[in-house]
mmCIF file with all atom_site columns, C-alpha atoms in Angstrom:
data_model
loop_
_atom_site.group_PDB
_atom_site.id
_atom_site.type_symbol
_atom_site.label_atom_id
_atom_site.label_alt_id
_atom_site.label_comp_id
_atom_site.label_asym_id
_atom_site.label_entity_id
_atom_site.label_seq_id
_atom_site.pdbx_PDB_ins_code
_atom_site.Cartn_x
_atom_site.Cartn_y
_atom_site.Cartn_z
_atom_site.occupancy
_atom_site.B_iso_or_equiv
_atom_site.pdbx_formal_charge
_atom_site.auth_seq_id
_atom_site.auth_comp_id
_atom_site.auth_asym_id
_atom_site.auth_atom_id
_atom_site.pdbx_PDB_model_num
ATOM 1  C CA . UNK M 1 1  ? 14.521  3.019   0.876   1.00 0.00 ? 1  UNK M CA 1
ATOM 2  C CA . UNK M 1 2  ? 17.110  3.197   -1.852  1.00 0.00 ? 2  UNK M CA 1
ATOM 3  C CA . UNK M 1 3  ? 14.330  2.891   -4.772  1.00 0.00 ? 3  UNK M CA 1
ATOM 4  C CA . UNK M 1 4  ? 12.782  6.116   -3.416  1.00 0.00 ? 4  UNK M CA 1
ATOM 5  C CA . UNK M 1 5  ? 16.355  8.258   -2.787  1.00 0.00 ? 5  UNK M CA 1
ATOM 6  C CA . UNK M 1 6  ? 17.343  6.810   -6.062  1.00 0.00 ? 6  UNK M CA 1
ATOM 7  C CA . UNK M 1 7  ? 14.378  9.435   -7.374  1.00 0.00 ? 7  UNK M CA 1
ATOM 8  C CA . UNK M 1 8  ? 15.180  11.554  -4.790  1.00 0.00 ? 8  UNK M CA 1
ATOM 9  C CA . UNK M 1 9  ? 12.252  11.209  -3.146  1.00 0.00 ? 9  UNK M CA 1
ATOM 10 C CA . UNK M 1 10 ? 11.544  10.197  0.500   1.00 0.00 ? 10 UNK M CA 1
ATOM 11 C CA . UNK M 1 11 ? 10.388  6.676   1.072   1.00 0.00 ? 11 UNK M CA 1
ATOM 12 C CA . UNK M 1 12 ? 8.227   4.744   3.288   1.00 0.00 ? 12 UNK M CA 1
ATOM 13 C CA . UNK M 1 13 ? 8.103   1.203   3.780   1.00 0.00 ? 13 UNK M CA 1
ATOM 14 C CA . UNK M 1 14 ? 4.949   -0.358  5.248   1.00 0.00 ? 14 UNK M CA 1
ATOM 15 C CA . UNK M 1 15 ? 5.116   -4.056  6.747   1.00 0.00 ? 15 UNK M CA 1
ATOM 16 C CA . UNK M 1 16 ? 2.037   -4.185  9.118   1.00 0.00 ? 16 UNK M CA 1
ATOM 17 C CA . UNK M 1 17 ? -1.205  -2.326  8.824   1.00 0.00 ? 17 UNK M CA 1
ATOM 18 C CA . UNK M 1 18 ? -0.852  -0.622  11.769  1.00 0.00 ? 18 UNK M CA 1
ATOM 19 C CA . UNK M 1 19 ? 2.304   1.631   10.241  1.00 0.00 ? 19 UNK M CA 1
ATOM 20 C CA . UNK M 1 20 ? -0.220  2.430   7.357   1.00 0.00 ? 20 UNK M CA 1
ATOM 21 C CA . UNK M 1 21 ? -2.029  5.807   8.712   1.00 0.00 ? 21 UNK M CA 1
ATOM 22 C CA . UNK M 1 22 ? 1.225   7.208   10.474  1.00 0.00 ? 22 UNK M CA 1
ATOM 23 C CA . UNK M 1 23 ? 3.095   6.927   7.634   1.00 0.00 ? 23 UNK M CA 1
ATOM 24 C CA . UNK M 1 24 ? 0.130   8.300   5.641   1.00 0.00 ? 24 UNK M CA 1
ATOM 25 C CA . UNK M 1 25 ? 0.050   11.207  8.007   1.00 0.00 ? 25 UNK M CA 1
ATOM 26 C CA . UNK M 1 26 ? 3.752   11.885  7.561   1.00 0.00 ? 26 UNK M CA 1
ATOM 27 C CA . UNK M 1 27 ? 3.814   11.980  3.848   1.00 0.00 ? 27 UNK M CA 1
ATOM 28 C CA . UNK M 1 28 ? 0.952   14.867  4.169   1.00 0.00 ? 28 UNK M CA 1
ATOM 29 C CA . UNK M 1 29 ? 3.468   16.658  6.067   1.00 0.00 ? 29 UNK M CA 1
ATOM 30 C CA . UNK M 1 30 ? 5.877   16.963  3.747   1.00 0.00 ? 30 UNK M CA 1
ATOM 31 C CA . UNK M 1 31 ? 6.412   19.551  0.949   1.00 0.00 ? 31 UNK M CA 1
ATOM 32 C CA . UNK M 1 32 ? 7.630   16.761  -1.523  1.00 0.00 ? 32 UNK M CA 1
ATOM 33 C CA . UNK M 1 33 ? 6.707   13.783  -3.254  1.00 0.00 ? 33 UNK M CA 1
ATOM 34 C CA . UNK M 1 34 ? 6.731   10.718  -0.664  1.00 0.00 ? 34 UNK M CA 1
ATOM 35 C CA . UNK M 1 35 ? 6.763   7.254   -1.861  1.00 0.00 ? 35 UNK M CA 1
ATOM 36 C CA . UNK M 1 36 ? 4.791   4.245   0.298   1.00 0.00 ? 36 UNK M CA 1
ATOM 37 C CA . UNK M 1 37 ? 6.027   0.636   -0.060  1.00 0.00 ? 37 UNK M CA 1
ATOM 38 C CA . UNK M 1 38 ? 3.176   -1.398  0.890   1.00 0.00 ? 38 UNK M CA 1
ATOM 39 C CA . UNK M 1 39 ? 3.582   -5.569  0.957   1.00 0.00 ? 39 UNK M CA 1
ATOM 40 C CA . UNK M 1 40 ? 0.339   -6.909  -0.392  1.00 0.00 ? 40 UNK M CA 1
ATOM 41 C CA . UNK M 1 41 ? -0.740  -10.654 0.763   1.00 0.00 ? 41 UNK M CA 1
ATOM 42 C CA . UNK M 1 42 ? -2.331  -11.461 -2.808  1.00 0.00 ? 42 UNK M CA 1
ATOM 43 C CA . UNK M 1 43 ? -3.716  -14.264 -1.242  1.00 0.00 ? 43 UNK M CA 1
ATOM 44 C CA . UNK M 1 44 ? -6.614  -11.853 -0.035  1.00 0.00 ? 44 UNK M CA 1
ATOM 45 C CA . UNK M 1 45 ? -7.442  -11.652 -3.460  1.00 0.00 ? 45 UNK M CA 1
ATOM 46 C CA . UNK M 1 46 ? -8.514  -15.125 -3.909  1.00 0.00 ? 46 UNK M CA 1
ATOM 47 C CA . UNK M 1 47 ? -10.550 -15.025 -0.314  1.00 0.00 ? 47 UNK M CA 1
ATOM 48 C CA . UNK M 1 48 ? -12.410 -12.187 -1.774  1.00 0.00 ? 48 UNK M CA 1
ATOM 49 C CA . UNK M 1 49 ? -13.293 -13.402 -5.288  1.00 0.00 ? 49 UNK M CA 1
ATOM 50 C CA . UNK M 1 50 ? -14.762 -16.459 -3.700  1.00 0.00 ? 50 UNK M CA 1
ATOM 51 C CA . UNK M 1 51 ? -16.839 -14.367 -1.145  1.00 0.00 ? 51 UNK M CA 1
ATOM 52 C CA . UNK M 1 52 ? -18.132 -12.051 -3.919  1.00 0.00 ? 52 UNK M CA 1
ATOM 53 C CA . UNK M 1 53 ? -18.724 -14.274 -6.531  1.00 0.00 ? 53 UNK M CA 1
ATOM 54 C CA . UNK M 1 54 ? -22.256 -13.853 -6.736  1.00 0.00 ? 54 UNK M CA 1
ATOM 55 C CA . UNK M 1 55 ? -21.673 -9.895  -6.757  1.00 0.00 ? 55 UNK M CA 1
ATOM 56 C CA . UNK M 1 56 ? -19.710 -9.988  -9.799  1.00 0.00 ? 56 UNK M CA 1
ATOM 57 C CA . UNK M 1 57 ? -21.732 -9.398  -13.113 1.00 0.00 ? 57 UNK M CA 1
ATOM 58 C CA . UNK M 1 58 ? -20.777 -12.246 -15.601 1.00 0.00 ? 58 UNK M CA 1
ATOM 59 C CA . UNK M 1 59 ? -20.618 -10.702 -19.455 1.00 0.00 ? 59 UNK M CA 1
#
């Protein structure tokens, strides 16, 4: 990841959720800062606003 060695940092990128806890594990590992590129479907975030919106506390 270029971003991440541009900070010279080791970087992570995540494409399925399945890679999520290895590369979690392997960032623990090391001694230095690790940064985790995660894609986010923000899609999910309009699924889950209509499934909670009774939850949510109107002001």
């Amino acid at each position: 990841m270029e971003f991440a060695r541009s900070f010279g940092v080791k970087g992570i990128k995540i494409t399925h959720s399945d890679e999520l806890l290895p590369a979690l594990e392997e960032a623990m590992k090391e001694e230095d800062i690790v940064l985790i590129d995660v894609d986010v479907d923000y899609s999910e975030n309009v699924k889950l606003s209509k499934s909670l919106g009774d939850y949510i506390c109107k002001l």
